[in-house]
Coordinates of C-alpha atoms and ligand atoms in Angstrom, one line a residue:
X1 CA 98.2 53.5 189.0
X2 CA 100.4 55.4 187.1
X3 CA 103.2 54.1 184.8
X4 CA 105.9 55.2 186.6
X5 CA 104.3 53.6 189.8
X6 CA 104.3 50.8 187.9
X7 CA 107.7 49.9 187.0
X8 CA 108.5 50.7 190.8
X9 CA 106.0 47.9 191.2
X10 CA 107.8 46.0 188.8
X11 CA 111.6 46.6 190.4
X12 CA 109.8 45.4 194.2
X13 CA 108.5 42.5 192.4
X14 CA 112.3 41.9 191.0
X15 CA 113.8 42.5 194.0
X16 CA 110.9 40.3 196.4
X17 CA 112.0 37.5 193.9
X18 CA 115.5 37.7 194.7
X19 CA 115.2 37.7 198.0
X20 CA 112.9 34.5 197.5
X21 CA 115.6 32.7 196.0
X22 CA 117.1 32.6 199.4
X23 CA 114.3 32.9 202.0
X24 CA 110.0 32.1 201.8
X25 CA 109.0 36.0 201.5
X26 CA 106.1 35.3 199.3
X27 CA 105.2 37.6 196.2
X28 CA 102.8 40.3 197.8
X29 CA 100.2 40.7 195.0
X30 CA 98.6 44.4 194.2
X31 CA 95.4 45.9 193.2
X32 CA 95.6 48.2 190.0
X33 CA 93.5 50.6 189.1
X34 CA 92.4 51.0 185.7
X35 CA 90.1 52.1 183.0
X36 CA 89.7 49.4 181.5
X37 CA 90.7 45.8 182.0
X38 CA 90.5 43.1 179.5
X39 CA 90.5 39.9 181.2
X40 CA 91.7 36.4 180.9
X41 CA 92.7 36.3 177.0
X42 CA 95.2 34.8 175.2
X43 CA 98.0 37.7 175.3
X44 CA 100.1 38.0 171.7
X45 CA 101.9 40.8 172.1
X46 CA 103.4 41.5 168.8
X47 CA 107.1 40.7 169.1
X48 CA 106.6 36.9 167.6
X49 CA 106.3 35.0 171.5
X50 CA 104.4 32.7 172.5
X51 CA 100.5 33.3 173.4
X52 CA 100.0 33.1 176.8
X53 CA 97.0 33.7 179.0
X54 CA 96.5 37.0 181.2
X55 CA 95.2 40.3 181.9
X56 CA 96.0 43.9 180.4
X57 CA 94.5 47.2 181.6
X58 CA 94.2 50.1 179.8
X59 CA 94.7 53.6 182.3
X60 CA 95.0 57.4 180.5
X61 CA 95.2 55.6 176.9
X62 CA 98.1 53.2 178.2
X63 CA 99.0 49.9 178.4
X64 CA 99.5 48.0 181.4
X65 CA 100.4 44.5 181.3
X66 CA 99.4 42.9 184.9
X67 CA 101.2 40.3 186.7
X68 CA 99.3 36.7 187.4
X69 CA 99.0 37.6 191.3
X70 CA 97.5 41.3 190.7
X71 CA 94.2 42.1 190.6
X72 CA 92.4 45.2 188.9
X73 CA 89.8 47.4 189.7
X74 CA 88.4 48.5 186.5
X75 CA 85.6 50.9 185.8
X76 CA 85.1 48.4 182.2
X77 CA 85.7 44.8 182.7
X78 CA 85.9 42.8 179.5
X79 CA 85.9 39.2 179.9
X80 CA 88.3 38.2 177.2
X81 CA 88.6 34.2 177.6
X82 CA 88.7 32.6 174.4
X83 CA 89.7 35.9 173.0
X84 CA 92.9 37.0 171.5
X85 CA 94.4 40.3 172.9
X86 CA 97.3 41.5 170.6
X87 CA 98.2 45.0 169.4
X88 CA 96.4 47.3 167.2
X89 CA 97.1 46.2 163.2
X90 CA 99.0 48.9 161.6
X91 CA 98.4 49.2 157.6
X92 CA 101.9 50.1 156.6
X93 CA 100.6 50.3 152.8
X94 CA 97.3 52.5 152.9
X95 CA 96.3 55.1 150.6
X96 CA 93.4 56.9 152.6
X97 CA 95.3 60.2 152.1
X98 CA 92.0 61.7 150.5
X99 CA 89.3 59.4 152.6
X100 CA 90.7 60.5 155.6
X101 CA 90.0 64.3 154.6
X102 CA 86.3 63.4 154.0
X103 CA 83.6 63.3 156.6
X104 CA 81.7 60.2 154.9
X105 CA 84.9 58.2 154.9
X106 CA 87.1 59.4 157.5
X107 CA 86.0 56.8 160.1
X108 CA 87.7 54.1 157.7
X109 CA 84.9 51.4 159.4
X110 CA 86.0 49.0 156.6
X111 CA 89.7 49.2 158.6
X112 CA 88.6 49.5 162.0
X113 CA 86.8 46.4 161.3
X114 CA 89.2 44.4 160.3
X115 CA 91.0 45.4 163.7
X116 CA 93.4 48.6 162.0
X117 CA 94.4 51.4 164.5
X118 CA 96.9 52.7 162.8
X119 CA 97.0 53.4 158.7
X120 CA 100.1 55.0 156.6
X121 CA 99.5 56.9 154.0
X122 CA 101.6 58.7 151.2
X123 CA 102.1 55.5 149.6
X124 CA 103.5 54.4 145.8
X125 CA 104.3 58.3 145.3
X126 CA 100.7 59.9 145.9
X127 CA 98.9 61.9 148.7
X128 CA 99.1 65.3 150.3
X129 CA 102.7 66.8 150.2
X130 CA 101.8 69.2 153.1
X131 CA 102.7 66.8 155.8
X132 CA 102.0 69.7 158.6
X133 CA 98.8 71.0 157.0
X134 CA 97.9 67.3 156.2
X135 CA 98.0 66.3 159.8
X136 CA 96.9 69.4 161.5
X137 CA 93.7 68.7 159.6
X138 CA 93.6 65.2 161.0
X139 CA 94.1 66.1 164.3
X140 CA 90.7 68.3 164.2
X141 CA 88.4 66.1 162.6
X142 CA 89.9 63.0 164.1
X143 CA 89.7 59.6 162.5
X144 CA 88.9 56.1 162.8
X145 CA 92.4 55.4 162.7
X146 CA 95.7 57.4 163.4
X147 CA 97.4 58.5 160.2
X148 CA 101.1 58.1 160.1
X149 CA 102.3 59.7 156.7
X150 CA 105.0 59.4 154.1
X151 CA 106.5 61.9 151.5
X152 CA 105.2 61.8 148.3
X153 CA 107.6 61.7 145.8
X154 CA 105.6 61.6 142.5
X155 CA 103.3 65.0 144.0
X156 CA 106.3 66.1 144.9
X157 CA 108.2 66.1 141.9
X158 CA 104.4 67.4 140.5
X159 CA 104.6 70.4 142.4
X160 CA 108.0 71.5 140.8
X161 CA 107.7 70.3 137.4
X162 CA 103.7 69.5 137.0
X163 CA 103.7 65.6 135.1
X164 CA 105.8 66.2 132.4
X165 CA 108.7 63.8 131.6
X166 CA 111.7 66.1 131.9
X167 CA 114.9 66.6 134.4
X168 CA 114.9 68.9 137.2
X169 CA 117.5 72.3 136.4
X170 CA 119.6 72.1 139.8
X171 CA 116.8 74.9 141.0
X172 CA 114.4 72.6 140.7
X173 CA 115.9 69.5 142.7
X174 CA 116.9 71.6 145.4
X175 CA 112.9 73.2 145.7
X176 CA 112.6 69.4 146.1
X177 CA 115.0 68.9 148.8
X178 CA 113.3 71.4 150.6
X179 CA 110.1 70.4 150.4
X180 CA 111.2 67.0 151.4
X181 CA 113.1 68.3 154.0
X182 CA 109.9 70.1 155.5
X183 CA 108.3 67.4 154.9
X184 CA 110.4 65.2 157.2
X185 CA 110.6 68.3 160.0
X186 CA 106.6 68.0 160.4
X187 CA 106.3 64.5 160.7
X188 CA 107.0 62.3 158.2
X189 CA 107.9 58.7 158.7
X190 CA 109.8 58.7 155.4
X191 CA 109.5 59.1 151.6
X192 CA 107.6 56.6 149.2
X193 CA 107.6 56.4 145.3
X194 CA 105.3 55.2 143.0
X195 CA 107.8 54.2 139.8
X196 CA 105.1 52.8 137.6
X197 CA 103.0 55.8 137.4
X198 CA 103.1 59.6 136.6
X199 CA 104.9 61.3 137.2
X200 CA 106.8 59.6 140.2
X201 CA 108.7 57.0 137.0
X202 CA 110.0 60.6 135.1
X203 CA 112.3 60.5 138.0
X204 CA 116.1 59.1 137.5
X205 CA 117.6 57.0 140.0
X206 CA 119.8 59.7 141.0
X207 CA 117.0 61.8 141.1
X208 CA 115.5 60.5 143.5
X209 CA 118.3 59.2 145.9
X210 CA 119.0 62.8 146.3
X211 CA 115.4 63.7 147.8
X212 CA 116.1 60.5 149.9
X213 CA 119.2 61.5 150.9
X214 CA 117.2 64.5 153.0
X215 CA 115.4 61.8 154.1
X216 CA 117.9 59.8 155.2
X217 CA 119.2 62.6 157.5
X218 CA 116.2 62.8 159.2
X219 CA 116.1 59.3 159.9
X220 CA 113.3 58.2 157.6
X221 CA 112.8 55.2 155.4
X222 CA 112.3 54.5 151.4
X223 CA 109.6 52.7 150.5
X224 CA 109.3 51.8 147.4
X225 CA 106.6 50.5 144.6
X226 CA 109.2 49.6 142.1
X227 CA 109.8 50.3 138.6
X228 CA 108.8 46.6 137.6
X229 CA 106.7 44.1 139.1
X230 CA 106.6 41.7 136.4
X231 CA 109.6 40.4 134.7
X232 CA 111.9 43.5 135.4
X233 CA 111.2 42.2 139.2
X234 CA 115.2 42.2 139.9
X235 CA 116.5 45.0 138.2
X236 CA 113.6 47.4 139.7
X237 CA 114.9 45.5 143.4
X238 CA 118.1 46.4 142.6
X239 CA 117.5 50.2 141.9
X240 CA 115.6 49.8 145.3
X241 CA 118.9 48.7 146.9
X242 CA 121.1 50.9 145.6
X243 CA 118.8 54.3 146.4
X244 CA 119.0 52.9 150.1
X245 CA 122.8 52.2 150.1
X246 CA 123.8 55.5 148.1
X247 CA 121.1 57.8 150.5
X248 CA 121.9 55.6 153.5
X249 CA 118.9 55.0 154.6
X250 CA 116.2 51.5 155.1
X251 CA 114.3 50.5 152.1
X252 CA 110.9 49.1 152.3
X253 CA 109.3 47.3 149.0
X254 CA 105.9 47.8 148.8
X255 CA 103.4 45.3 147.9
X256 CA 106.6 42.5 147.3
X257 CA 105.0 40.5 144.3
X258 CA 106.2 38.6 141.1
X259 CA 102.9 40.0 138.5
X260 CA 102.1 38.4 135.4
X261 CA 102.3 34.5 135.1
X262 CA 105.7 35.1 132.9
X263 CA 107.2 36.3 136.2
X264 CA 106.1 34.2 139.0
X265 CA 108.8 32.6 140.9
X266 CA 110.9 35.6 140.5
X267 CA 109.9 37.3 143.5
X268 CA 111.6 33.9 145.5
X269 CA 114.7 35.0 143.8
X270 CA 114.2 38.9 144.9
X271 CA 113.7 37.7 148.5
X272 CA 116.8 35.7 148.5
X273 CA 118.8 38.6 146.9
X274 CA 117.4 40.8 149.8
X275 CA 118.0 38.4 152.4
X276 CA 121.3 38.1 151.5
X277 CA 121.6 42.3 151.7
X278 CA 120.3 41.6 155.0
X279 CA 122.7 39.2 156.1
X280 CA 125.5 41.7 155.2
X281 CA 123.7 44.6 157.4
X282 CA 122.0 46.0 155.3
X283 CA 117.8 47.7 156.6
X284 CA 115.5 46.1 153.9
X285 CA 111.8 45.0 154.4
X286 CA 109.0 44.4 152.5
X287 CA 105.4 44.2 152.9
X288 CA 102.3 42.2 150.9
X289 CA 98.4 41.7 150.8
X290 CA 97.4 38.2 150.9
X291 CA 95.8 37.9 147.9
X292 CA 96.5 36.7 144.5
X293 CA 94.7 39.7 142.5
X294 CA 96.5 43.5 142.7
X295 CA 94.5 46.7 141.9
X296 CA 95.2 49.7 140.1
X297 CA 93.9 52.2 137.5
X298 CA 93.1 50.4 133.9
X299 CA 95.8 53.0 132.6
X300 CA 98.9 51.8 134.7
X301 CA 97.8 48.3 134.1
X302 CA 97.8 48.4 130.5
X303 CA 100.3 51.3 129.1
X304 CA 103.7 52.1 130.3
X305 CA 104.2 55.4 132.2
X306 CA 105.3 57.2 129.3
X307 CA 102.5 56.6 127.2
X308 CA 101.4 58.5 130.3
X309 CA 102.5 61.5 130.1
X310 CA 100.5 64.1 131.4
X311 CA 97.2 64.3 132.1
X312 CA 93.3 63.1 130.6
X313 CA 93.7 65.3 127.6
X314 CA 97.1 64.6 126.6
X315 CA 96.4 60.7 126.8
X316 CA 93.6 61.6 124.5
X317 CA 95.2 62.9 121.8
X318 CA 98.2 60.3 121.9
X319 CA 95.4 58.1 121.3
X320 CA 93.9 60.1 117.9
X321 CA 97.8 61.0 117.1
X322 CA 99.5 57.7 117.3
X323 CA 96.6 54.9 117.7
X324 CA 98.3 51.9 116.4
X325 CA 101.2 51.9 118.5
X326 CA 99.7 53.0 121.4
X327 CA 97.0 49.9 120.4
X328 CA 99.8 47.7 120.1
X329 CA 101.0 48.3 123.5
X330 CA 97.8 48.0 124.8
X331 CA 97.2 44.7 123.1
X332 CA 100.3 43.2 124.0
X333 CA 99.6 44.1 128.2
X334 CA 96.0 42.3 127.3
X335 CA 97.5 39.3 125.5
X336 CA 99.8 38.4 128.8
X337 CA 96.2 39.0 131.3
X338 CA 95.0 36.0 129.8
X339 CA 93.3 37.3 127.1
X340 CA 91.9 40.2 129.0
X341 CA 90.0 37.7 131.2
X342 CA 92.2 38.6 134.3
X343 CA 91.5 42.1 134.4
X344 CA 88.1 43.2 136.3
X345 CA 86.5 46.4 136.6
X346 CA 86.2 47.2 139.9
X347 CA 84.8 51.3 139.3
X348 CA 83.5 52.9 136.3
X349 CA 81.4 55.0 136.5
X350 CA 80.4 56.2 132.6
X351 CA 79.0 52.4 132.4
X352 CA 77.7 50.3 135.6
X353 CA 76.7 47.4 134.0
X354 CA 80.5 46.7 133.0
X355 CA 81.5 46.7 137.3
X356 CA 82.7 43.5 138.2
X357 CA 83.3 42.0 134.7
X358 CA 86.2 41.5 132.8
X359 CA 87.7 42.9 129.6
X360 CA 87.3 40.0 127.7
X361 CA 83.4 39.3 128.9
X362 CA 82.8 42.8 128.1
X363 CA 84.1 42.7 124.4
X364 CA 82.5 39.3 123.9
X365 CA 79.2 40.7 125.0
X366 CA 79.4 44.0 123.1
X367 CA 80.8 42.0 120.0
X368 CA 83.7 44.3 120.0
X369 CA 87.8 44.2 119.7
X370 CA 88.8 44.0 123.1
X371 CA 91.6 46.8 122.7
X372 CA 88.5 49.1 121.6
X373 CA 86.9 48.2 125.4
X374 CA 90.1 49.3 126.8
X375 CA 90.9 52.4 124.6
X376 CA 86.7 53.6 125.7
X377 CA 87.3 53.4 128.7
X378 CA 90.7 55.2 128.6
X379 CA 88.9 58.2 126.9
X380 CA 86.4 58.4 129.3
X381 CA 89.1 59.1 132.3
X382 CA 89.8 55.7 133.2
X383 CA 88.5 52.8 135.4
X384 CA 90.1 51.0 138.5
X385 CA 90.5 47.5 137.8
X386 CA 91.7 44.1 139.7
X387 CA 94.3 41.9 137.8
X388 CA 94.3 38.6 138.3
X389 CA 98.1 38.4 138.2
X390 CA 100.0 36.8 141.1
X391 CA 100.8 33.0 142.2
X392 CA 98.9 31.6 144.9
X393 CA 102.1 29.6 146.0
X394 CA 104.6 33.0 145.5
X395 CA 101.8 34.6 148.0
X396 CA 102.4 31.9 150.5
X397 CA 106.2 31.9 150.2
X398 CA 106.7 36.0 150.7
X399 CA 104.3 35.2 153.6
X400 CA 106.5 32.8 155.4
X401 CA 109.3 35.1 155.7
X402 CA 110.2 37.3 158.8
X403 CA 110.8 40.6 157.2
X404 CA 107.3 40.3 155.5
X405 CA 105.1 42.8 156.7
X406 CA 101.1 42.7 156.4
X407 CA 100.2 45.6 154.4
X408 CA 96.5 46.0 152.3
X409 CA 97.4 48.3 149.6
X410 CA 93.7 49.4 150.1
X411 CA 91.7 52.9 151.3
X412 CA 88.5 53.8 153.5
X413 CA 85.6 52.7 151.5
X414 CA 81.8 53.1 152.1
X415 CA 79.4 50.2 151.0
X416 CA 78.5 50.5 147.2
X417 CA 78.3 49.8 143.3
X418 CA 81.6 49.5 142.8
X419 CA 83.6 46.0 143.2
X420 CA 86.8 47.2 144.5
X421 CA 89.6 44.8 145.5
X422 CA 88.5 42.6 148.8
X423 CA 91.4 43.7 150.2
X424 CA 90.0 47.0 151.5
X425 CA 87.6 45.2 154.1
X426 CA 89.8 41.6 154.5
X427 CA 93.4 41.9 154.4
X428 CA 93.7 41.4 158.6
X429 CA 91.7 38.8 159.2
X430 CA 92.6 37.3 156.0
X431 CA 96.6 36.4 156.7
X432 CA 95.2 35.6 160.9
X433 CA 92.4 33.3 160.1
X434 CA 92.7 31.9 156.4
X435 CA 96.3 32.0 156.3
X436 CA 97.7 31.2 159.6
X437 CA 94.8 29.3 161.7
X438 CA 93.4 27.1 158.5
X439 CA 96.3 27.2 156.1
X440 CA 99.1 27.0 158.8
X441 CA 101.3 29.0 156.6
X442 CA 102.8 30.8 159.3
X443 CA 102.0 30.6 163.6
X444 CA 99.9 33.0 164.5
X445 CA 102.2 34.5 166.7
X446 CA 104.1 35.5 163.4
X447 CA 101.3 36.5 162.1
X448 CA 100.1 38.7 164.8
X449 CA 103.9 40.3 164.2
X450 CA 103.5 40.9 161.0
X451 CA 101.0 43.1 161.0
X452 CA 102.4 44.7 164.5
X453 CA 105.9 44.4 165.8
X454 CA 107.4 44.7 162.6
X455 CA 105.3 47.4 161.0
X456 CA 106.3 49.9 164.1
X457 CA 110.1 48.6 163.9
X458 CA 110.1 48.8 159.8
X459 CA 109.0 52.2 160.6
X460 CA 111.0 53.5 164.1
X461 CA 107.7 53.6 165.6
X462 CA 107.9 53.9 169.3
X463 CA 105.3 53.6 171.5
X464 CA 103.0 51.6 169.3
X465 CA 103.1 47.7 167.8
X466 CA 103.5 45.6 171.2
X467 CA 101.3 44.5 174.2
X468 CA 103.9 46.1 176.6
X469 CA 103.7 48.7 179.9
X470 CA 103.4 51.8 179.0
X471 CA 102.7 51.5 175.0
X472 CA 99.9 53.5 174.1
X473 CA 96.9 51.4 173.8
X474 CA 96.2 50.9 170.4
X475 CA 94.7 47.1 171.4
X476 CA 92.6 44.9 169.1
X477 CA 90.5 41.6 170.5
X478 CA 89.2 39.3 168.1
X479 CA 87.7 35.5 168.4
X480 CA 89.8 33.0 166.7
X481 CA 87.2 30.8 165.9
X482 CA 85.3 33.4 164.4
X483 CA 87.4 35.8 163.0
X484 CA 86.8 35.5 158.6
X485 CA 87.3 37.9 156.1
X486 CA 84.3 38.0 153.9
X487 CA 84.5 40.4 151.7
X488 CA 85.1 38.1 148.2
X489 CA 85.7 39.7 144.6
X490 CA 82.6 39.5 143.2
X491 CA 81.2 40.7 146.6
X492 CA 84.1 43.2 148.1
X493 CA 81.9 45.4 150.4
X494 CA 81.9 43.0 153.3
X495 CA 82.8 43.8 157.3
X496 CA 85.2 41.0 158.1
X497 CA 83.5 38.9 160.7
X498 CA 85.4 37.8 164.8
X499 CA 87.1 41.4 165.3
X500 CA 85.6 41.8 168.8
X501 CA 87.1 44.9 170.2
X502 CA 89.3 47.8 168.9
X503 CA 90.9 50.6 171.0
X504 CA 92.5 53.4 169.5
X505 CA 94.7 55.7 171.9
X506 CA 92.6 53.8 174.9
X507 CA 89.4 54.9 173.5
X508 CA 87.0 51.9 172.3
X509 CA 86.4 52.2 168.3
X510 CA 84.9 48.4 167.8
X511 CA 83.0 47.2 171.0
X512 CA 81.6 43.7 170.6
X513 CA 81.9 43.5 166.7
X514 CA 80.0 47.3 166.6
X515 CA 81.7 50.4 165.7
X516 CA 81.1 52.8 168.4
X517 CA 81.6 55.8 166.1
X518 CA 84.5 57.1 168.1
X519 CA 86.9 59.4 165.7
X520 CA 90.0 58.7 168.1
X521 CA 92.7 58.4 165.7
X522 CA 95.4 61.1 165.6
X523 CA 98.0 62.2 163.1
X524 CA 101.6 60.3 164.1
X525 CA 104.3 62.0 163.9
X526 CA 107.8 61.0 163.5
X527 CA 110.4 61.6 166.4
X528 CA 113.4 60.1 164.7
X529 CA 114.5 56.4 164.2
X530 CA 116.5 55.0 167.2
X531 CA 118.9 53.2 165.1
X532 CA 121.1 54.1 162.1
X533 CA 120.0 52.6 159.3
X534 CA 122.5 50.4 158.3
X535 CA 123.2 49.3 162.3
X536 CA 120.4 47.4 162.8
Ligands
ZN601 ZN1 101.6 50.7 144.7

């Protein structure tokens, strides 16, 4: 049955009950054909309602949700009882932009297992600028997951004025208009900035509310990592806000965190300012992993940007040219991670034996400063780390509130050495089954939202995010007494456990826990928001 057969279905059934309400005509029940029917689960269907139990079929990669008296005649039954049906998770925070490129990686199993069928990408400033090229690639070597993507800014500022920490000539800041503007015309869901690394934090304020005023136009969104995380929390909020009122357009904060244990409670204070934004009309989101560790590069977590500037070499020889202050900075950012002891590295690869340890375990056991740890490994290119830096009871109020997206900050991983953030295989099944169905931090209906309904309204998403006729069926199934993220720090290469089924576009990535290998994921492409920004 097609769709359009089906709503006629649906108006009979509207009008049958009508007439009911004053004669006995009984409800005639029908037989729909499908592709595939999934059968007797608990339905969430992404908008924050109640569970409740039925059927939904999936015909030409759609979605049809089937009345109680209606049978289907599948070609693929799934018996779903005891199963949760919901919509396909969509990573609004993602940074596969280079995985996805890659034919080891592109499958992102680590996401499709944790029940992802749609990632963004583009995030915190970085990823391909080419939105058209990007996605054009995409869509001929598929992927595990579709790809929706977002502008940029810090590779685009890069492209015009390479990372050096200067102001654009009025040349320059309208070559990035344009490339914004093509940007949005193939595709782009909106622009993102990454104001704590190079070269996305040379940018002013006005700077870059004039890039997203081209976004705005086009009827994208900002998201934002901010300037501060730690005790600059409300000021870097605030710039947030005002680049979305000047620009007109929604702001999204990335990652929504208080870092640092001199900052935690702050971010209760940033939600309150934002809700109060909100209140007055105003578009502003945010989104968070459900963990108590972040992850970045060693540099960003231990020098400001501008002791940044530029590239390998350059940080090199501000190292030989002005060692003690740059020491001194460095030793201060140690001194507030607990003495380097909440700082991991997670990859390195000049040194193996020092994955998974911390600074301060490293210096103790090489009988060395701890600063010299940090300025090796700075020399050497770098290291990704994991920073112990968040509060466990900040994580659970940001969770609790309804603008909260789930987001995993994370990228395509294969198995390996290296002891990345859990985050990259857990983050899902993490907020559903720790979080919500142990912890009771938030119904799982809410939960389910999170990481559905509100991810494809934050982002004027369509056809995707809901259990509803007609969607395309981007559909995950997973077992609620099974369901467990297992990936843990000190062992982060870990499928997550009770994802039963995954279909992407209607085709079947994850079938009974096993990924089937299917590439079926497509590039998104923005069509234009539905709403003015400030109207919602
Ligand atoms: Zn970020």
């Amino acid at each position: 049955m097609n769709r359009l057969s089906n709503v006629a279905k649906r108006f009979t059934v509207i009008v049958v009950f009508a007439l009911s309400l004053f004669t006995t005509v009984p409800v005639l029940a029908e037989q729909i054909e499908a592709d595939i029917a999934l059968v007797g689960g608990q339905i969430i269907d992404g908008t924050g309602s109640p569970m409740r139990t039925g059927d939904v079929a999936i015909t030409n990669g759609k979605i049809i949700v089937v009345d109680r008296d209606d049978t289907i005649d599948a070609t693929w039954t799934i018996d779903c009882s005891g199963l949760i049906v919901c919509p396909g998770f969509i990573d609004l925070h993602n940074h596969s932009d280079g995985e996805v490129e890659k034919r080891e990686t592109r499958a992102a199993v680590n996401y499709v297992t944790q029940g992802c069928t749609t990632m963004v990408t583009g995030n915190c400033g970085s990823g391909p600028v080419d939105v058209g090229a990007y996605y054009r690639k995409i869509d001929e070597q598929g992927a595990g997951t579709n790809i929706a993507h977002l502008i940029p800014q810090g590779n685009l500022r890069k492209k015009v004025l390479d990372s050096e920490r200067i102001e654009p000539t009025d040349a320059q800041l309208d070559e990035m208009r344009k490339l914004a503007d093509q940007g949005m015309r193939d595709g782009a869901w909106g622009m993102s900035t990454g104001l704590i690394y190079v070269p996305s934090s040379f940018a002013t304020t006005e700077e870059i509310t004039e890039i997203a005023k081209v976004v705005s136009k086009h009827g994208g969104i900002y998201a934002s990592h901010i300037r501060g995380e730690g005790t600059q929390l409300l000021e870097s909020i605030d710039e947030a806000l005002r680049i979305g009122r000047d620009a007109d357009l929604p702001v999204h904060i990335s990652h929504f965190k208080s870092s640092g244990r001199e900052s935690w409670g702050l971010v209760r204070q940033a939600a309150r300012i934002i809700a109060e934004q909100r209140e007055a009309g105003r578009t502003i989101t945010a989104d968070q992993y459900p963990y108590i560790a972040s992850s970045t590069s060693l540099g960003a977590t231990v020098l400001p940007s501008w002791a940044r500037e530029g590239d390998r070499n350059d940080l090199r020889k501000r190292l030989d040219e002005e060692g003690d202050r740059m020491r001194a900075l460095i030793a201060d950012r140690i001194a507030k991670a607990d003495d380097g002891k909440a700082i991991r590295i997670a990859t390195y690869r000049p040194n193996a034996a020092w994955v998974g340890k911390d600074l301060a375990a490293i210096a103790e056991s090489e009988d060395r400063p701890i600063v010299d740890v940090a300025v090796e490994i700075l020399r050497a290119g770098g290291a990704s780390v994991v920073k112990f830096a968040i509060s466990e009871e900040d994580v659970r109020h940001i969770m609790a509130i309804d603008w909260v997206a789930t987001a995993s900050d994370g990228g395509a991983k294969l198995p390996g050495g290296t002891k990345p953030h859990p985050r990259n295989y857990g983050t899902f099944p993490r907020k559903l089954a720790y979080y919500s169905l142990q912890e009771n931090v938030i119904p799982i209906e809410q939960a389910v939202r999170s990481m559905t309904g509100l991810p494809a309204e934050i982002l004027s998403m369509q056809d995707r995010g809901l259990i509803r006729d007609g969607m395309v069926a981007d559909i995950t199934v997973f077992d609620p007494l099974t369901l467990r993220d297992t990936a843990t720090f000190d062992e982060p290469h870990q499928y997550a456990d009770g994802i039963q089924y995954v279909f992407v576009n209607g085709q079947p990535a994850l079938v009974e826990g096993e990924f089937t290998g299917t590439l079926a994921g497509k590039a998104l492409r923005f069509k234009g928001a539905n709403m003015h920004a400030n109207s919602k």
